[in-house]
XYZ file of C-alpha atoms in Angstrom:
703
model
C -19.573 1.261 16.335
C -19.809 2.097 20.039
C -16.089 1.399 20.277
C -15.430 3.726 17.343
C -17.472 6.487 18.996
C -15.330 6.065 22.110
C -12.184 6.451 20.010
C -13.610 9.591 18.404
C -14.238 11.010 21.855
C -10.679 10.228 22.907
C -9.376 11.842 19.726
C -11.426 14.967 20.364
C -9.994 15.205 23.859
C -6.489 14.886 22.417
C -7.227 17.701 19.985
C -8.760 20.051 22.535
C -6.052 19.315 25.040
C -3.364 19.904 22.439
C -4.729 23.309 21.453
C -5.272 24.355 25.051
C -2.036 23.106 26.556
C 0.446 23.578 23.722
C 3.526 25.514 24.720
C 7.078 26.086 23.584
C 8.253 23.154 25.676
C 6.829 20.665 23.139
C 8.416 19.755 19.844
C 6.406 21.501 17.146
C 4.999 19.506 14.218
C 7.219 19.813 11.170
C 6.026 21.195 7.827
C 7.554 18.665 5.446
C 8.236 19.635 1.832
C 6.431 17.209 -0.493
C 6.449 16.679 -4.262
C 3.683 14.137 -4.877
C 0.810 16.387 -5.972
C 2.274 19.188 -8.114
C 5.888 18.006 -8.746
C 6.954 21.419 -7.380
C 8.196 21.251 -3.808
C 5.800 22.758 -1.233
C 4.986 22.123 2.377
C 1.812 20.143 3.046
C 0.273 23.359 4.370
C 0.678 25.021 0.952
C -0.700 22.178 -1.186
C -4.240 22.179 -2.710
C -4.562 18.465 -1.955
C -5.081 15.927 0.808
C -1.596 14.652 1.494
C 0.092 13.256 4.599
C 3.680 12.372 5.375
C 4.785 9.520 7.618
C 8.308 10.434 8.659
C 11.183 8.048 9.267
C 10.894 8.326 13.039
C 7.282 7.112 13.021
C 8.191 4.291 10.612
C 11.102 3.114 12.768
C 9.810 3.925 16.265
C 9.281 0.639 18.138
C 8.294 -1.250 14.989
C 9.474 -4.440 13.294
C 9.679 -2.547 9.969
C 8.273 -5.554 8.106
C 4.874 -4.280 6.912
C 4.012 -0.794 5.622
C 0.707 -1.127 7.502
C 2.668 -0.499 10.725
C 3.095 3.151 9.715
C 0.189 3.730 7.317
C -2.427 3.099 10.021
C -1.895 6.720 11.087
C -3.021 8.176 7.715
C -6.647 9.321 7.227
C -8.510 8.066 4.171
C -6.286 5.005 3.989
C -6.991 1.445 5.127
C -3.846 -0.681 5.360
C -4.323 -4.197 6.714
C -1.777 -6.853 7.567
C -3.630 -9.979 6.468
C -1.406 -12.282 8.575
C -0.666 -13.913 5.233
C 2.683 -13.041 3.673
C 1.793 -15.039 0.562
C -0.768 -12.375 -0.374
C 0.901 -9.121 0.849
C -0.973 -6.230 2.443
C -4.462 -4.948 1.702
C -4.314 -1.203 1.026
C -7.202 0.971 -0.109
C -7.523 4.744 -0.497
C -11.029 6.175 -0.182
C -12.274 2.700 -1.105
C -10.094 2.268 -4.214
C -8.246 -1.046 -4.102
C -10.414 -2.637 -1.404
C -11.466 -5.590 -3.552
C -7.887 -6.693 -4.335
C -7.513 -10.438 -3.819
C -3.776 -10.005 -3.269
C -1.209 -7.233 -3.502
C -2.182 -3.617 -4.081
C -4.326 -2.390 -6.962
C -6.202 0.886 -7.451
C -3.447 2.732 -5.553
C -0.220 3.766 -7.292
C 2.981 2.690 -5.499
C 6.294 4.487 -6.146
C 9.670 4.001 -4.458
C 12.415 6.610 -4.933
C 10.809 7.770 -8.165
C 10.624 4.210 -9.530
C 7.167 2.590 -9.955
C 6.409 -0.279 -7.575
C 3.164 -0.791 -9.505
C 3.220 -2.548 -12.850
C 1.770 -0.895 -16.002
C -1.525 -2.761 -15.441
C -1.875 -1.224 -11.950
C -0.941 -4.194 -9.746
C 1.758 -3.547 -7.122
C 3.407 -5.044 -4.054
C 4.109 -2.950 -0.959
C 6.471 -5.676 0.272
C 9.144 -4.218 -2.011
C 9.354 -1.102 0.231
C 12.461 -1.466 2.401
C 11.258 0.115 5.650
C 14.664 -0.204 7.329
C 15.957 2.558 5.040
C 12.877 4.789 5.090
C 13.213 8.562 5.204
C 9.487 9.201 4.705
C 6.310 8.005 2.996
C 4.063 10.500 1.197
C 0.390 9.530 0.891
C -1.692 11.468 -1.638
C -5.460 11.037 -1.880
C -8.172 12.668 -3.922
C -8.257 14.491 -7.275
C -4.523 15.185 -7.606
C -3.846 11.444 -7.616
C -5.295 11.418 -11.149
C -2.174 13.143 -12.513
C -0.451 9.754 -12.037
C -2.872 8.171 -14.521
C -4.200 4.622 -14.460
C -4.983 3.034 -11.063
C -4.403 6.236 -9.125
C -7.227 6.180 -6.598
C -4.387 7.267 -4.339
C -0.597 7.493 -4.517
C 1.880 6.151 -1.953
C 5.464 7.330 -2.492
C 8.305 5.805 -0.504
C 11.625 7.637 -0.090
C 14.879 6.048 1.050
C 17.180 8.192 3.182
C 20.435 9.479 1.707
C 23.819 8.420 3.000
C 25.292 11.339 4.954
C 28.173 12.159 7.275
C 30.756 9.818 8.700
C 30.351 6.104 7.891
C 28.256 4.079 10.339
C 27.163 0.480 10.735
C 23.983 -0.602 12.547
C 22.664 -4.000 13.576
C 19.039 -4.441 14.711
C 17.434 -7.541 16.194
C 13.700 -7.929 16.872
C 11.697 -10.837 18.254
C 8.033 -11.265 19.007
C 4.995 -13.495 19.353
C 4.319 -16.501 17.098
C 7.992 -17.237 16.532
C 8.605 -13.934 14.747
C 12.113 -12.549 14.563
C 14.136 -10.292 12.286
C 17.807 -9.481 11.844
C 18.816 -6.336 9.960
C 22.267 -4.998 9.107
C 22.841 -1.677 7.376
C 25.672 0.711 6.624
C 25.607 4.309 5.464
C 27.848 7.295 4.984
C 29.305 9.803 2.583
C 32.710 9.914 0.948
C 33.287 13.145 -0.950
C 30.410 13.577 -3.387
C 29.204 9.975 -3.026
C 26.584 9.020 -0.456
C 25.667 5.381 0.106
C 23.160 3.303 2.061
C 23.278 -0.514 2.162
C 20.880 -2.867 3.914
C 20.183 -6.594 4.275
C 17.606 -8.296 6.481
C 15.943 -11.627 7.204
C 12.489 -11.979 8.721
C 10.898 -15.246 9.847
C 7.599 -16.067 11.508
C 5.574 -19.156 12.374
C 2.471 -17.055 11.778
C -0.565 -16.299 13.915
C -2.954 -18.263 11.724
C -2.609 -21.947 10.896
C -0.381 -22.572 7.879
C 0.959 -19.002 7.700
C 4.705 -19.390 8.279
C 6.953 -17.149 6.207
C 10.581 -16.259 5.594
C 11.546 -13.037 3.822
C 15.041 -11.992 2.754
C 15.421 -8.402 1.648
C 18.343 -6.312 0.412
C 18.627 -2.736 -0.839
C 21.229 -0.192 -1.862
C 21.175 3.503 -2.701
C 24.011 5.544 -4.161
C 23.826 9.324 -4.464
C 26.424 10.949 -6.716
C 27.082 14.516 -7.863
C 29.075 14.121 -11.093
C 28.387 17.674 -12.308
C 27.553 21.030 -10.795
C 23.828 21.252 -10.046
C 23.327 17.598 -11.015
C 22.492 14.550 -8.900
C 22.507 10.912 -9.993
C 20.752 8.454 -7.713
C 20.977 4.695 -8.215
C 18.671 2.399 -6.253
C 18.497 -1.386 -6.238
C 16.464 -3.817 -4.177
C 15.762 -7.502 -3.959
C 13.097 -9.595 -2.226
C 13.034 -13.356 -1.769
C 10.263 -15.358 -0.128
C 10.620 -19.107 -0.444
C 7.560 -21.359 0.081
C 5.613 -18.765 2.040
C 2.570 -20.562 3.432
C -0.879 -19.341 2.372
C -3.394 -19.574 5.222
C -6.429 -18.915 2.971
C -9.662 -17.464 4.332
C -12.255 -19.220 6.478
C -16.028 -19.216 6.826
C -17.781 -17.385 9.644
C -18.542 -20.673 11.417
C -14.872 -21.675 11.386
C -13.813 -18.224 12.589
C -16.213 -18.459 15.537
C -14.996 -21.951 16.402
C -11.278 -21.114 16.245
C -10.030 -17.865 14.664
C -6.545 -19.297 14.152
C -7.727 -22.500 12.461
C -7.899 -23.207 8.759
C -10.972 -24.273 6.806
C -11.505 -28.047 6.893
C -11.574 -29.811 3.514
C -14.858 -31.720 3.552
C -13.703 -33.944 0.641
C -10.615 -35.192 2.493
C -10.594 -38.974 3.001
C -8.232 -38.863 5.977
C -9.387 -38.917 9.587
C -9.304 -36.360 11.067
C -9.881 -34.306 7.954
C -7.144 -31.866 7.030
C -7.646 -28.217 6.246
C -7.592 -27.056 2.633
C -4.289 -25.293 3.243
C -2.720 -28.429 4.724
C -4.050 -30.862 2.148
C -2.933 -28.785 -0.831
C 0.084 -27.268 0.937
C -0.945 -23.826 -0.345
C 2.107 -21.605 -0.662
C 3.868 -18.998 -2.768
C 7.509 -18.336 -3.639
C 8.621 -14.893 -4.800
C 11.900 -13.628 -6.261
C 11.960 -9.937 -7.108
C 14.951 -7.848 -8.238
C 14.871 -4.277 -9.473
C 17.333 -1.503 -10.279
C 16.673 2.102 -11.215
C 18.427 5.404 -11.744
C 17.304 9.021 -11.372
C 19.156 11.925 -13.007
C 18.236 15.448 -11.950
C 19.910 18.501 -13.494
C 19.220 22.087 -12.436
C 19.430 24.909 -14.971
C 18.833 27.885 -12.718
C 15.212 27.604 -11.636
C 14.519 25.022 -14.382
C 15.035 21.297 -13.922
C 15.478 18.213 -16.089
C 14.547 14.862 -14.575
C 15.058 11.395 -16.056
C 14.373 8.075 -14.353
C 14.826 4.599 -15.791
C 14.328 1.172 -14.258
C 14.193 -2.524 -14.991
C 13.704 -5.734 -13.101
C 12.491 -9.303 -12.898
C 9.814 -10.979 -10.785
C 9.312 -14.744 -10.544
C 6.341 -16.251 -8.726
C 5.096 -19.791 -8.242
C 1.888 -20.260 -6.280
C 0.111 -23.456 -5.211
C -3.641 -23.028 -4.792
C -6.369 -25.194 -3.254
C -9.267 -26.863 -5.030
C -10.317 -30.440 -5.648
C -9.175 -32.780 -8.415
C -12.788 -33.156 -9.519
C -13.069 -29.426 -10.002
C -9.959 -29.502 -12.165
C -11.322 -32.090 -14.572
C -12.783 -29.754 -17.228
C -10.295 -28.982 -19.966
C -11.180 -25.301 -19.641
C -9.560 -25.101 -16.219
C -6.019 -23.719 -16.163
C -4.720 -25.642 -13.176
C -3.972 -25.049 -9.518
C -0.341 -23.949 -9.853
C 0.479 -20.470 -11.153
C 4.037 -20.048 -12.427
C 5.240 -16.879 -14.117
C 8.487 -15.122 -14.958
C 8.093 -11.364 -15.508
C 10.537 -8.868 -16.964
C 9.648 -5.211 -16.647
C 11.200 -1.862 -17.485
C 10.296 1.775 -18.031
C 11.321 5.412 -18.019
C 9.996 8.841 -17.082
C 11.376 12.055 -18.617
C 10.141 15.492 -17.570
C 11.177 19.148 -17.765
C 10.228 21.854 -15.259
C 10.286 25.451 -16.469
C 9.812 28.407 -14.104
C 8.899 31.888 -15.372
C 7.204 35.040 -14.197
C 3.596 35.671 -15.225
C 1.095 38.376 -14.181
C 2.904 39.366 -10.967
C 3.281 35.716 -10.063
C 5.370 32.629 -10.755
C 4.362 30.013 -13.316
C 5.917 26.542 -12.990
C 5.247 24.190 -15.898
C 6.155 20.505 -16.084
C 5.935 18.523 -19.288
C 6.787 14.849 -19.329
C 6.411 11.384 -20.799
C 6.255 8.103 -18.880
C 6.514 4.630 -20.392
C 6.240 1.222 -18.761
C 6.315 -2.343 -20.044
C 5.994 -5.795 -18.514
C 6.216 -9.200 -20.170
C 5.119 -12.422 -18.477
C 6.061 -15.949 -19.456
C 3.124 -17.608 -17.666
C 2.338 -21.280 -17.056
C -0.482 -23.074 -15.274
C -0.198 -26.631 -13.955
C -2.400 -29.133 -12.173
C -1.737 -29.157 -8.431
C -1.712 -32.935 -8.133
C -0.028 -36.058 -9.458
C -2.228 -39.085 -8.952
C -3.474 -38.895 -5.377
C -0.747 -36.516 -4.189
C -1.875 -32.891 -3.875
C 0.172 -29.710 -3.569
C 2.689 -30.652 -6.271
C 3.272 -29.437 -9.828
C 1.453 -31.735 -12.236
C 0.452 -31.632 -15.895
C 0.540 -28.420 -17.924
C -2.827 -26.627 -18.217
C -1.894 -23.134 -19.386
C 0.958 -21.577 -21.367
C 1.026 -18.021 -22.656
C 2.944 -14.769 -22.950
C 1.265 -11.686 -21.506
C 2.450 -8.193 -22.371
C 1.346 -4.874 -20.902
C 2.581 -1.479 -22.002
C 1.577 2.023 -21.009
C 2.471 5.307 -22.699
C 1.502 8.427 -20.772
C 2.386 12.014 -21.749
C 1.468 14.609 -19.125
C 1.448 18.355 -18.581
C 1.187 20.143 -15.246
C 1.245 23.858 -14.457
C 1.152 25.878 -11.257
C 0.750 29.638 -10.855
C 1.379 31.322 -7.525
C 0.865 34.976 -6.634
C 0.157 36.519 -3.260
C -2.429 34.437 -1.401
C -3.382 32.414 -4.510
C -2.037 29.133 -5.794
C -3.620 27.654 -8.937
C -2.647 24.229 -10.221
C -3.855 22.194 -13.193
C -2.706 19.118 -15.043
C -3.521 16.769 -17.880
C -2.380 13.201 -18.488
C -3.269 10.914 -21.378
C -2.847 7.211 -20.632
C -2.763 4.522 -23.304
C -2.607 0.972 -21.955
C -2.296 -2.069 -24.208
C -2.655 -5.623 -22.906
C -2.014 -8.617 -25.143
C -1.946 -12.373 -24.666
C -0.203 -14.870 -26.939
C -1.696 -18.244 -26.031
C 0.329 -21.430 -26.665
C -2.121 -23.873 -25.036
C -5.533 -23.662 -26.667
C -7.050 -26.779 -25.074
C -8.092 -24.789 -21.991
C -10.436 -22.583 -24.008
C -8.241 -19.518 -23.931
C -7.226 -17.645 -27.027
C -4.770 -15.006 -28.141
C -5.910 -11.430 -28.369
C -5.392 -7.874 -27.210
C -7.136 -5.061 -25.390
C -6.449 -1.342 -25.498
C -7.579 1.299 -23.048
C -7.026 5.031 -23.255
C -8.249 7.976 -21.239
C -7.334 11.572 -20.510
C -7.323 12.547 -16.843
C -7.569 16.291 -16.168
C -7.066 17.784 -12.695
C -7.383 21.325 -11.343
C -7.082 22.880 -7.914
C -6.955 26.232 -6.169
C -5.607 27.191 -2.743
C -6.271 30.499 -1.004
C -4.334 31.751 2.025
C -6.851 33.592 4.209
C -4.173 34.177 6.835
C -0.696 32.760 7.425
C -2.425 30.258 9.728
C -5.493 29.322 7.655
C -5.544 28.010 4.083
C -8.504 26.649 2.105
C -8.528 24.716 -1.150
C -10.760 22.966 -3.675
C -9.900 20.523 -6.449
C -11.525 18.326 -9.078
C -10.405 15.592 -11.469
C -11.423 12.718 -13.686
C -9.723 9.352 -13.255
C -9.819 5.866 -14.684
C -8.900 2.331 -13.745
C -8.204 -0.491 -16.184
C -8.551 -4.145 -15.243
C -5.265 -5.654 -14.110
C -3.857 -8.757 -15.754
C -5.095 -10.839 -12.839
C -8.599 -9.455 -13.299
C -8.529 -10.355 -17.008
C -7.183 -13.895 -16.685
C -10.494 -15.654 -16.052
C -14.043 -15.412 -17.304
C -16.962 -16.420 -15.096
C -16.569 -20.105 -15.949
C -12.925 -20.225 -14.792
C -11.324 -20.572 -18.227
C -10.643 -18.121 -21.006
C -9.093 -14.672 -20.991
C -11.805 -12.086 -20.287
C -11.693 -9.687 -23.233
C -15.037 -8.083 -22.294
C -13.938 -6.021 -19.306
C -14.038 -2.249 -19.642
C -12.137 0.383 -17.658
C -13.887 2.141 -14.772
C -14.122 5.946 -14.895
C -14.441 8.314 -11.956
C -15.107 11.981 -11.171
C -13.510 13.450 -8.032
C -14.410 16.581 -6.055
C -12.673 17.746 -2.884
C -12.545 20.771 -0.590
C -10.397 21.262 2.478
C -9.056 23.471 5.235
C -5.538 23.564 6.686
C -5.029 25.272 10.027
C -2.070 26.104 12.219
C -2.599 26.956 15.860
C 0.600 28.632 17.020
C 3.737 26.614 16.401
C 2.386 23.508 18.062
C -0.730 22.295 16.262
C -1.591 21.360 12.679
C -5.121 20.443 11.588
C -6.081 19.239 8.097
C -9.673 18.528 7.079
C -11.084 17.427 3.724
C -14.532 16.565 2.365
C -14.860 14.693 -0.903
C -17.199 13.032 -3.360
C -16.340 10.444 -6.022
C -18.718 9.070 -8.643
C -17.636 6.017 -10.622
C -19.135 4.312 -13.671
C -18.435 0.757 -14.873
C -17.032 -0.158 -11.459
C -15.099 -3.439 -11.596
C -16.657 -5.998 -9.242
C -16.186 -9.678 -8.458
C -18.233 -11.920 -10.753
C -17.206 -15.209 -9.143
C -14.388 -16.362 -6.895
C -13.655 -20.011 -6.309
C -10.786 -22.469 -6.476
C -8.121 -19.801 -6.159
C -9.267 -17.821 -9.192
C -11.474 -14.749 -9.303
C -13.302 -13.378 -12.342
C -14.652 -9.843 -12.670
C -17.277 -7.848 -14.516
C -18.339 -4.251 -14.892
C -21.217 -3.127 -12.696
C -23.068 0.175 -12.606
C -22.342 3.362 -10.713
C -20.832 3.859 -7.275
C -20.795 6.851 -4.949
C -18.183 7.677 -2.334
C -18.674 10.611 0.041
C -16.466 11.232 3.001
C -14.660 13.356 5.525
C -11.030 13.112 6.616
C -9.438 14.808 9.602
C -5.866 14.749 10.859
C -4.328 16.556 13.804
C -0.783 16.849 15.111
C -0.131 18.713 18.316
C 2.597 19.028 20.933
C 1.856 19.589 24.610
C 3.882 20.592 27.628
C 6.205 18.196 29.403
C 7.233 16.342 26.234
C 3.723 15.164 25.348
C 2.400 15.073 21.791
C -0.492 13.463 19.968
C -1.556 12.488 16.470
C -5.134 11.826 15.351
C -6.433 10.525 12.003
C -10.169 10.034 11.457
C -12.108 8.977 8.365
C -15.835 8.812 7.669
C -16.684 7.235 4.302
C -20.022 6.368 2.740
C -19.156 4.095 -0.187
C -22.205 2.565 -1.878
C -23.475 1.225 -5.173
C -25.504 4.005 -6.748
C -27.257 1.658 -9.148
C -28.710 -1.831 -8.770
C -27.246 -4.801 -10.642
C -28.023 -8.495 -10.323
C -28.959 -9.201 -6.714
C -27.182 -6.055 -5.499
C -29.557 -3.269 -4.491
C -28.904 0.437 -4.840
C -27.414 1.692 -1.575
C -25.503 -1.516 -0.807
C -22.107 -0.777 0.685
C -18.927 -1.497 -1.237
C -17.279 -4.603 0.218
C -13.974 -4.249 1.992
C -14.624 -0.590 2.881
C -15.421 0.485 6.465
C -17.838 3.363 7.058
C -15.425 4.801 9.599
C -11.936 4.164 10.881
C -9.587 6.048 13.152
C -6.197 6.239 14.796
C -5.017 8.265 17.782
C -1.885 8.230 19.896
C -0.532 10.024 22.919
C 3.269 10.061 23.035
C 5.824 11.251 25.588
C 9.545 11.968 25.291
C 11.724 13.030 28.207
C 13.682 16.276 28.073
C 16.972 14.438 27.418
C 15.535 12.489 24.479
C 16.716 9.214 26.014
C 13.294 7.763 26.838
C 9.940 7.771 25.060
C 6.607 6.011 25.386
C 3.222 6.063 23.690
C -0.222 4.555 23.741
C -2.066 4.054 20.444
C -5.735 3.454 19.665
C -7.079 2.032 16.395
C -10.684 1.387 15.415
C -12.773 0.415 12.418
C -16.465 -0.046 11.738
C -17.807 -3.282 10.276
C -16.841 -4.402 6.770
C -18.970 -6.357 4.317
C -17.299 -9.019 2.181
C -19.927 -9.385 -0.568
C -21.538 -6.877 -2.927
C -25.107 -7.639 -1.830
C -24.227 -7.224 1.882
C -26.134 -10.469 2.457
C -23.445 -12.425 4.308
C -22.076 -11.841 7.790
C -20.086 -8.609 7.939
C -16.775 -8.528 9.768
C -17.718 -6.700 12.989
C -16.172 -3.382 13.956
C -13.393 -3.310 16.505
C -11.158 -1.091 18.602
C -7.699 -1.951 19.923
C -5.041 -0.365 22.130
C -1.276 -0.684 21.698
C 1.614 0.570 23.835
C 5.306 1.106 23.219
C 8.341 2.127 25.267
C 11.755 3.063 23.851
C 15.135 4.112 25.173
C 18.516 4.973 23.699
C 22.029 5.600 24.986
C 25.242 7.020 23.531
C 28.763 5.990 24.475
C 31.727 7.319 22.505
C 30.952 6.399 18.865
C 28.181 3.971 19.817
C 24.439 4.445 19.948
C 22.215 1.775 21.507
C 18.421 1.567 21.224
C 15.863 -0.737 22.818
C 12.088 -0.955 22.642
C 9.140 -2.990 23.864
C 5.802 -3.006 22.047
C 2.537 -4.590 23.209
C -0.225 -4.802 20.608
C -3.911 -5.376 21.305
C -3.524 -4.749 25.028
C -7.153 -5.596 25.795
C -6.823 -8.963 24.012
C -9.653 -8.323 21.540
C -10.573 -11.018 19.029
C -11.496 -9.534 15.651
C -11.396 -10.017 11.894
C -8.483 -7.993 10.568
C -9.284 -8.291 6.842
C -11.717 -9.926 4.432
C -11.379 -11.612 1.036
C -13.964 -9.857 -1.099
C -16.470 -11.929 -3.086
C -15.267 -15.469 -2.307
C -17.934 -17.816 -3.727
C -17.246 -20.368 -0.975
C -17.845 -17.662 1.665
C -14.343 -18.145 3.033
C -14.057 -14.383 3.538
C -12.509 -13.953 6.965
C -8.891 -13.494 8.053
C -8.387 -13.201 11.807
C -6.098 -10.618 13.412
C -3.836 -11.526 16.354
C -4.947 -11.218 19.944
C -2.556 -9.711 22.500
C 1.025 -9.980 21.200
C 4.457 -8.544 21.928
C 7.565 -7.337 20.142
C 11.059 -6.608 21.492
C 13.866 -4.903 19.643
C 17.425 -3.719 20.174
C 20.004 -2.089 17.940
C 23.633 -1.035 18.115
C 25.141 1.557 15.780
C 28.780 2.533 15.524
C 29.872 5.696 13.741
C 33.488 5.747 12.599
């Protein structure tokens, strides 16, 4: 915590210095128009919600563009952790929602170019975001997230840039520590009324942690067409392939202290020396994901019709680690997960704009539908004495999830007032058709439904000072992965209920001249029937409903430009997230696992007057994080790190060349970067890299 206090002091100095020294020589922060909260385009300054935008420059600036956590670290209220484990994707939580996710992203809605990157049950993968093509990322927190329905503790929207201007081709090469390297090739341009962007990349790494090597192939395309006056058709497609991505697993505190990069030794191994669990079972995951979507937007004067449709396929096979003896009961569904998922959906909405009471009323009415169907198998992860192979069948079923969600949203604006309200009714149906009854599972279905209202008001005291307040009710169904197992490890868990939440927020938005933007928000969230880990062992986690939780917090962000090309960005979060009711061995007041009390980011950047050179130093910090509900086990200690980057670019005829050097964790700190919440074997801890480097260079030719 002392390190975090130091970061807060540095951030305060940045803020004071920015306000005092700002002048016309700096590049003023930009007021980006966003659509996430009200579906009507406004600048962040004019929105009654906590929302931040990470622009394309920040996403691309001296970064590998492999993990969304590279850019999302600069957003208050958000915790985005690279687990150094590409088999499990990032950990992302918003105001504590999603922190318990064993893999992927849940509790936070992911959307890419208007197409959901979260499935109807709420589970999503940020790895499908193609950062090489990023125009911006919008991050919405708080009450207005509820207008997106189920699993909307926050909303992260990714936008791909449009193809514009003369055709160009760009090649980028990056290389870094631990055998990491990436090759990216993209092309973009516009021919008449057709804009296009194409991209393909390959990323490989040996991994920082033992048994964490990965290879990721990614491809994406975006076409923007204008077939009619006042109409735009956008077609987006992307693909992701990860073959045999190694799973490093978590380790105990004793193993972390002995060697943070090591894996957990398998005490049952008969070999000498004993192998780690990851080595013995060759834990790994293969992923194939393809998706295509289309957005049609037609203007009728001030009114607008919007239709989006999408479909795709996701295939996953994962090899987990647990002993043959543990597998013996017939109720166990095996150590190999193998599923083939087809998914599709659509969203249709109409925006109508009319005058009302000396103001403007904008009303959106819409209907969203999503469906996913899994052909799922479970197999033993051994044949005889050989582990880490696909053995006998232990589970066979079809899982279907569908969601139907009508919504209505209205906004009235007049003079200094902006009033916004919305209503969404979500109906989620989950069914399982079991073909293998010997494991104790059974066919059945669950249905969840809830109406999520939201309302907000913004008042403009002056052109430079706006204040707002908002409130909402939200809900969160169990995901398929949270329903798959009961506490004994076998049997679909039909007992789980949805969690319900009430959100309150108030905030201030301030401009100081043309050079400084300050956003501050305070919030409170009360949740009932919170979903918590019941047991987690042998690669499978079961869940149950607990009592009430309470989240209270403060978020602050600041952007300022100084003289002489200097600028700074600060993002600070204070969050008290606790259980507000005792259950089992968990006492009232225990902190929610996976959620830090405080975290922060600050940078100081410089760009020369010609725009050819830039440099920055970044600071990141987090308080300690508990990994279990009772807070009885060793918490991951707090930490603070410093990073530095230097970039340059040159132009020659039709060519543009860019180079950068990045040094992460300059002070060579050893720390736990993420935790696996609720692991029954207490293998909670996932180490972050010590000092590491990254180099990159690109060449672009414009025809």
